[in-house]
CSV table of C-alpha atoms and ligand atoms in Angstrom, one decimal:
chain,number,residue,atom,x,y,z
A,1,UNK,CA,-0.7,127.4,131.2
A,2,UNK,CA,0.0,128.8,134.7
A,3,UNK,CA,3.1,127.2,136.4
A,4,UNK,CA,2.7,125.3,139.6
A,5,UNK,CA,3.7,126.8,142.9
A,6,UNK,CA,6.8,124.7,143.8
A,7,UNK,CA,7.0,125.8,147.4
A,8,UNK,CA,5.7,122.4,148.8
A,9,UNK,CA,8.6,120.7,147.0
A,10,UNK,CA,11.3,122.8,148.7
A,11,UNK,CA,13.5,121.6,151.5
A,12,UNK,CA,12.8,122.9,155.0
A,13,UNK,CA,15.0,125.9,155.8
A,14,UNK,CA,16.8,123.8,158.5
A,15,UNK,CA,18.0,121.4,155.8
A,16,UNK,CA,19.9,124.2,153.9
A,17,UNK,CA,22.6,125.2,156.3
A,18,UNK,CA,23.6,128.8,156.8
A,19,UNK,CA,21.0,131.0,155.3
A,20,UNK,CA,21.6,134.5,154.1
A,21,UNK,CA,19.7,137.3,155.8
A,22,UNK,CA,19.5,139.4,152.7
A,23,UNK,CA,19.3,138.1,149.2
A,24,UNK,CA,19.5,140.6,146.3
A,25,UNK,CA,18.7,139.7,142.7
A,26,UNK,CA,19.7,141.1,139.4
A,27,UNK,CA,16.9,139.8,137.2
A,28,UNK,CA,18.5,139.5,133.8
A,29,UNK,CA,17.4,137.8,130.6
A,30,UNK,CA,13.8,138.8,130.1
A,31,UNK,CA,14.5,140.1,126.5
A,32,UNK,CA,16.5,137.0,125.5
A,33,UNK,CA,13.8,134.8,127.0
A,34,UNK,CA,11.2,136.6,124.8
A,35,UNK,CA,13.4,136.6,121.7
A,36,UNK,CA,14.0,132.8,122.0
A,37,UNK,CA,10.2,132.4,121.7
A,38,UNK,CA,9.7,134.9,118.9
A,39,UNK,CA,7.9,137.3,121.3
A,40,UNK,CA,8.3,141.0,121.9
A,41,UNK,CA,10.6,141.9,124.8
A,42,UNK,CA,7.6,143.2,126.8
A,43,UNK,CA,6.4,139.6,127.1
A,44,UNK,CA,9.7,138.7,128.7
A,45,UNK,CA,9.2,141.4,131.3
A,46,UNK,CA,5.6,140.3,131.9
A,47,UNK,CA,6.8,136.7,132.5
A,48,UNK,CA,9.6,138.2,134.7
A,49,UNK,CA,6.8,139.6,137.0
A,50,UNK,CA,5.6,135.9,137.7
A,51,UNK,CA,9.2,135.0,138.5
A,52,UNK,CA,9.2,137.9,141.0
A,53,UNK,CA,6.2,136.4,142.7
A,54,UNK,CA,7.9,133.0,142.8
A,55,UNK,CA,11.1,134.5,144.3
A,56,UNK,CA,9.0,136.2,147.0
A,57,UNK,CA,7.3,132.9,147.9
A,58,UNK,CA,10.6,131.1,148.1
A,59,UNK,CA,12.2,133.8,150.2
A,60,UNK,CA,9.3,133.7,152.6
A,61,UNK,CA,9.4,129.9,152.7
A,62,UNK,CA,13.1,130.0,153.8
A,63,UNK,CA,12.7,132.8,156.2
A,64,UNK,CA,15.0,135.2,154.4
A,65,UNK,CA,14.7,138.6,156.0
A,66,UNK,CA,15.2,140.9,153.0
A,67,UNK,CA,14.8,140.3,149.3
A,68,UNK,CA,15.9,143.1,147.0
A,69,UNK,CA,15.1,143.0,143.3
A,70,UNK,CA,16.7,145.2,140.7
A,71,UNK,CA,13.6,146.3,138.7
A,72,UNK,CA,14.7,149.4,136.9
A,73,UNK,CA,18.2,150.9,136.8
A,74,UNK,CA,19.0,154.5,136.3
A,75,UNK,CA,20.6,153.3,133.0
A,76,UNK,CA,17.4,151.7,131.8
A,77,UNK,CA,16.1,155.1,130.8
A,78,UNK,CA,18.3,154.6,127.7
A,79,UNK,CA,16.0,151.9,126.4
A,80,UNK,CA,13.3,152.6,123.7
A,81,UNK,CA,10.5,154.7,125.2
A,82,UNK,CA,8.0,151.9,124.6
A,83,UNK,CA,10.0,149.5,126.8
A,84,UNK,CA,10.5,152.1,129.5
A,85,UNK,CA,6.7,152.8,129.5
A,86,UNK,CA,6.0,149.1,129.8
A,87,UNK,CA,8.4,148.6,132.7
A,88,UNK,CA,6.6,151.6,134.4
A,89,UNK,CA,3.3,150.0,133.7
A,90,UNK,CA,4.4,146.8,135.4
A,91,UNK,CA,5.4,148.7,138.5
A,92,UNK,CA,2.0,150.3,138.5
A,93,UNK,CA,0.3,146.8,138.2
A,94,UNK,CA,2.6,145.5,140.9
A,95,UNK,CA,1.3,148.1,143.3
A,96,UNK,CA,-2.2,147.9,142.2
A,97,UNK,CA,-2.6,144.1,142.0
A,98,UNK,CA,0.1,142.5,144.3
A,99,UNK,CA,0.6,144.9,147.2
A,100,UNK,CA,-2.6,144.0,149.0
A,101,UNK,CA,-1.9,140.3,148.7
A,102,UNK,CA,1.7,140.9,150.0
A,103,UNK,CA,0.3,143.0,152.8
A,104,UNK,CA,-1.9,140.2,153.9
A,105,UNK,CA,1.2,137.9,153.9
A,106,UNK,CA,2.9,140.3,156.3
A,107,UNK,CA,5.5,141.5,153.7
A,108,UNK,CA,7.0,144.9,154.2
A,109,UNK,CA,7.7,146.8,151.0
A,110,UNK,CA,10.5,149.3,150.6
A,111,UNK,CA,11.4,151.2,147.4
A,112,UNK,CA,15.1,152.1,147.0
A,113,UNK,CA,16.2,154.4,144.2
A,114,UNK,CA,15.8,158.1,143.2
A,115,UNK,CA,12.4,159.6,143.0
A,116,UNK,CA,13.8,162.2,140.6
A,117,UNK,CA,12.3,161.9,137.0
A,118,UNK,CA,9.4,159.8,138.4
A,119,UNK,CA,5.9,161.2,137.8
A,120,UNK,CA,3.8,162.3,140.8
A,121,UNK,CA,1.3,159.4,140.3
A,122,UNK,CA,4.1,156.8,140.5
A,123,UNK,CA,5.6,158.5,143.5
A,124,UNK,CA,2.2,158.5,145.2
A,125,UNK,CA,1.8,154.7,144.5
A,126,UNK,CA,5.1,153.9,145.9
A,127,UNK,CA,4.6,155.9,149.0
A,128,UNK,CA,1.2,154.2,149.4
A,129,UNK,CA,2.8,150.7,149.2
A,130,UNK,CA,5.5,151.6,151.7
A,131,UNK,CA,3.1,153.2,154.1
A,132,UNK,CA,0.5,150.4,153.9
A,133,UNK,CA,3.1,147.7,154.7
A,134,UNK,CA,5.4,149.6,157.0
A,135,UNK,CA,4.3,147.9,160.2
A,136,UNK,CA,4.6,144.3,158.8
A,137,UNK,CA,7.1,142.0,160.4
A,138,UNK,CA,7.6,139.3,157.8
A,139,UNK,CA,9.9,139.4,154.7
A,140,UNK,CA,11.1,142.9,153.6
A,141,UNK,CA,10.8,143.2,149.8
A,142,UNK,CA,13.0,146.1,148.6
A,143,UNK,CA,12.2,147.1,145.1
A,144,UNK,CA,15.2,148.9,143.5
A,145,UNK,CA,13.5,151.2,141.0
A,146,UNK,CA,15.3,154.0,139.3
A,147,UNK,CA,18.2,152.8,141.1
A,148,UNK,CA,21.9,153.3,140.5
A,149,UNK,CA,24.7,152.4,143.0
A,150,UNK,CA,26.9,155.3,141.9
A,151,UNK,CA,24.0,157.7,142.2
A,152,UNK,CA,23.2,156.5,145.6
A,153,UNK,CA,26.7,157.0,146.9
A,154,UNK,CA,26.9,160.4,145.2
A,155,UNK,CA,23.7,161.5,146.8
A,156,UNK,CA,25.1,160.4,150.3
A,157,UNK,CA,28.3,162.4,149.5
A,158,UNK,CA,26.2,165.4,148.6
A,159,UNK,CA,24.1,165.2,151.9
A,160,UNK,CA,27.3,164.9,154.0
A,161,UNK,CA,29.0,167.8,152.0
A,162,UNK,CA,25.9,170.0,152.9
A,163,UNK,CA,26.2,169.0,156.5
A,164,UNK,CA,29.9,169.9,156.5
A,165,UNK,CA,29.3,173.2,154.9
A,166,UNK,CA,26.7,174.1,157.6
A,167,UNK,CA,29.2,173.1,160.2
A,168,UNK,CA,27.1,170.1,161.5
A,169,UNK,CA,29.9,167.7,160.9
A,170,UNK,CA,33.7,167.9,160.4
A,171,UNK,CA,35.5,166.2,157.4
A,172,UNK,CA,37.1,163.7,159.8
A,173,UNK,CA,33.6,162.6,160.9
A,174,UNK,CA,33.1,161.0,157.6
A,175,UNK,CA,33.5,157.2,158.0
A,176,UNK,CA,32.1,154.3,156.1
A,177,UNK,CA,29.4,153.9,158.8
A,178,UNK,CA,28.4,157.5,158.3
A,179,UNK,CA,28.2,157.1,154.5
A,180,UNK,CA,26.2,153.9,155.0
A,181,UNK,CA,23.8,155.8,157.2
A,182,UNK,CA,23.0,158.2,154.3
A,183,UNK,CA,22.3,155.5,151.6
A,184,UNK,CA,18.6,154.9,150.5
A,185,UNK,CA,17.8,152.2,153.1
A,186,UNK,CA,20.3,152.5,155.9
A,187,UNK,CA,18.3,150.2,158.2
A,188,UNK,CA,18.6,147.1,155.9
A,189,UNK,CA,21.5,144.8,156.4
A,190,UNK,CA,24.0,144.5,153.6
A,191,UNK,CA,23.2,141.7,151.1
A,192,UNK,CA,24.8,138.4,151.9
A,193,UNK,CA,24.2,136.9,148.5
A,194,UNK,CA,23.6,138.6,145.1
A,195,UNK,CA,22.1,136.3,142.5
A,196,UNK,CA,22.3,137.2,138.8
A,197,UNK,CA,20.4,135.3,136.2
A,198,UNK,CA,20.9,135.3,132.5
A,199,UNK,CA,24.5,134.1,132.3
A,200,UNK,CA,26.1,137.5,132.7
A,201,UNK,CA,28.7,138.1,135.4
A,202,UNK,CA,28.7,141.7,136.4
A,203,UNK,CA,27.1,144.0,139.0
A,204,UNK,CA,25.7,146.6,136.7
A,205,UNK,CA,25.7,149.4,139.2
A,206,UNK,CA,23.7,147.4,141.7
A,207,UNK,CA,24.3,147.9,145.5
A,208,UNK,CA,27.9,148.9,144.9
A,209,UNK,CA,28.5,150.0,148.5
A,210,UNK,CA,26.5,147.3,150.2
A,211,UNK,CA,27.9,144.3,148.2
A,212,UNK,CA,31.4,144.7,149.6
A,213,UNK,CA,31.3,141.2,151.0
A,214,UNK,CA,28.3,139.6,149.2
A,215,UNK,CA,28.6,136.2,147.8
A,216,UNK,CA,27.9,136.2,144.1
A,217,UNK,CA,25.8,133.5,142.5
A,218,UNK,CA,25.5,133.4,138.8
A,219,UNK,CA,22.7,131.4,137.3
A,220,UNK,CA,22.5,130.5,133.6
A,221,UNK,CA,18.7,130.6,133.3
A,222,UNK,CA,16.9,133.6,132.1
A,223,UNK,CA,15.0,135.5,134.7
A,224,UNK,CA,11.4,134.4,133.6
A,225,UNK,CA,12.6,130.7,134.1
A,226,UNK,CA,13.7,131.4,137.7
A,227,UNK,CA,11.6,129.4,140.1
A,228,UNK,CA,11.5,128.3,143.7
A,229,UNK,CA,14.0,125.5,143.0
A,230,UNK,CA,16.5,128.0,141.4
A,231,UNK,CA,16.2,129.9,144.6
A,232,UNK,CA,16.9,126.8,146.6
A,233,UNK,CA,19.9,125.9,144.5
A,234,UNK,CA,21.4,129.3,145.1
A,235,UNK,CA,20.9,129.0,148.9
A,236,UNK,CA,22.6,125.6,148.9
A,237,UNK,CA,25.5,127.1,147.0
A,238,UNK,CA,25.7,130.0,149.5
A,239,UNK,CA,25.7,127.6,152.4
A,240,UNK,CA,28.8,125.7,151.1
A,241,UNK,CA,30.9,129.0,151.0
A,242,UNK,CA,33.3,130.0,153.5
A,243,UNK,CA,32.9,133.8,154.2
A,244,UNK,CA,36.0,135.5,155.6
A,245,UNK,CA,35.2,139.2,155.4
A,246,UNK,CA,39.0,139.9,154.7
A,247,UNK,CA,40.0,137.8,157.7
A,248,UNK,CA,41.5,134.3,157.7
A,249,UNK,CA,38.3,132.3,158.4
A,250,UNK,CA,37.9,129.4,160.6
A,251,UNK,CA,39.7,126.8,158.6
A,252,UNK,CA,42.8,128.9,157.8
A,253,UNK,CA,43.0,130.2,161.3
A,254,UNK,CA,43.3,126.6,162.5
A,255,UNK,CA,45.9,125.8,160.0
A,256,UNK,CA,48.0,128.8,160.9
A,257,UNK,CA,47.8,127.9,164.6
A,258,UNK,CA,48.7,124.3,163.9
A,259,UNK,CA,52.0,125.3,162.4
B,1,FPP,C1,16.6,142.7,132.6
B,1,FPP,O1,16.4,141.9,131.5
B,1,FPP,C2,15.5,143.1,133.3
B,1,FPP,C3,15.0,144.3,133.4
B,1,FPP,C4,15.7,145.5,133.0
B,1,FPP,C5,13.7,144.6,134.2
B,1,FPP,C6,13.3,143.6,135.3
B,1,FPP,C7,11.8,143.8,135.5
B,1,FPP,C8,11.0,142.8,135.9
B,1,FPP,C9,11.4,141.4,136.0
B,1,FPP,C10,9.6,143.1,136.0
B,1,FPP,C11,9.2,144.3,136.8
B,1,FPP,C12,9.2,144.1,138.3
B,1,FPP,C13,8.7,145.0,139.1
B,1,FPP,C14,8.5,144.6,140.6
B,1,FPP,C15,8.1,146.3,138.6
B,1,FPP,P1,16.8,142.5,130.0
B,1,FPP,O2,15.6,143.1,129.5
B,1,FPP,O3,18.0,143.3,130.1
B,1,FPP,O4,17.1,141.1,129.3
B,1,FPP,P2,18.2,140.8,128.1
B,1,FPP,O5,19.6,141.0,128.7
B,1,FPP,O6,17.9,139.4,127.8
B,1,FPP,O7,17.9,141.8,127.1
């Protein structure tokens, strides 16, 4: 039975408090969700696709600017061939079935990750999705596909080394800002919050550079069970946190001044 769209039951964005501009999600637990139901892992990934649609609706509802989803990591190539093929077929389906609808809803699609090792047909589909939606002004949906944080940083280092060898930059020009400008999507803000479902607590090579000050929210539910209310819970958790970015933060500053 199809699940209900819970968007109408969500709080208005104004009731949440501070909202993150950029939410990134490690969608974990598809395989365990399927196993618990005696189903093949592919069914977990298929159900995970519906959870992606719910996450996009919720992000849209709350006016989040960027939603990044970790769809296929550079380490996922080590899974059985049949599972890799299935994840690729889901990406194809996503572009063929969902992109037009997202385009109508003013969603801008970005794909982050390496294009190396991807077939020409997939690269063409990804380019089509990005071009079609490039002028949209609503939610930016960044799909991390064939993505690895270390690879992303290594690619940036390689580009800068090439520029240095050509004499275009000097070694002392290399700053965190310059490295940041050579990552896959330099125009996107860093994630404010990273959600990981499936009760695991690690980053798994996701947005390593960009997550320096991200708030981590770990949810026990498997990704296919994630819905609009899970998204709202994570936002409420985020709004309660005090972000200090290495400084003392408002409360501490006041305490220090009072002494
Ligand atoms: C992790 O669960 C999930 C993945 C490796 C793939 C996530 C993909 C989707 C949700 C659908 C594809 C989305 C797009 C937009 C193409 P796991 O398989 O590691 O779960 P487990 O830890 O329970 O085994």
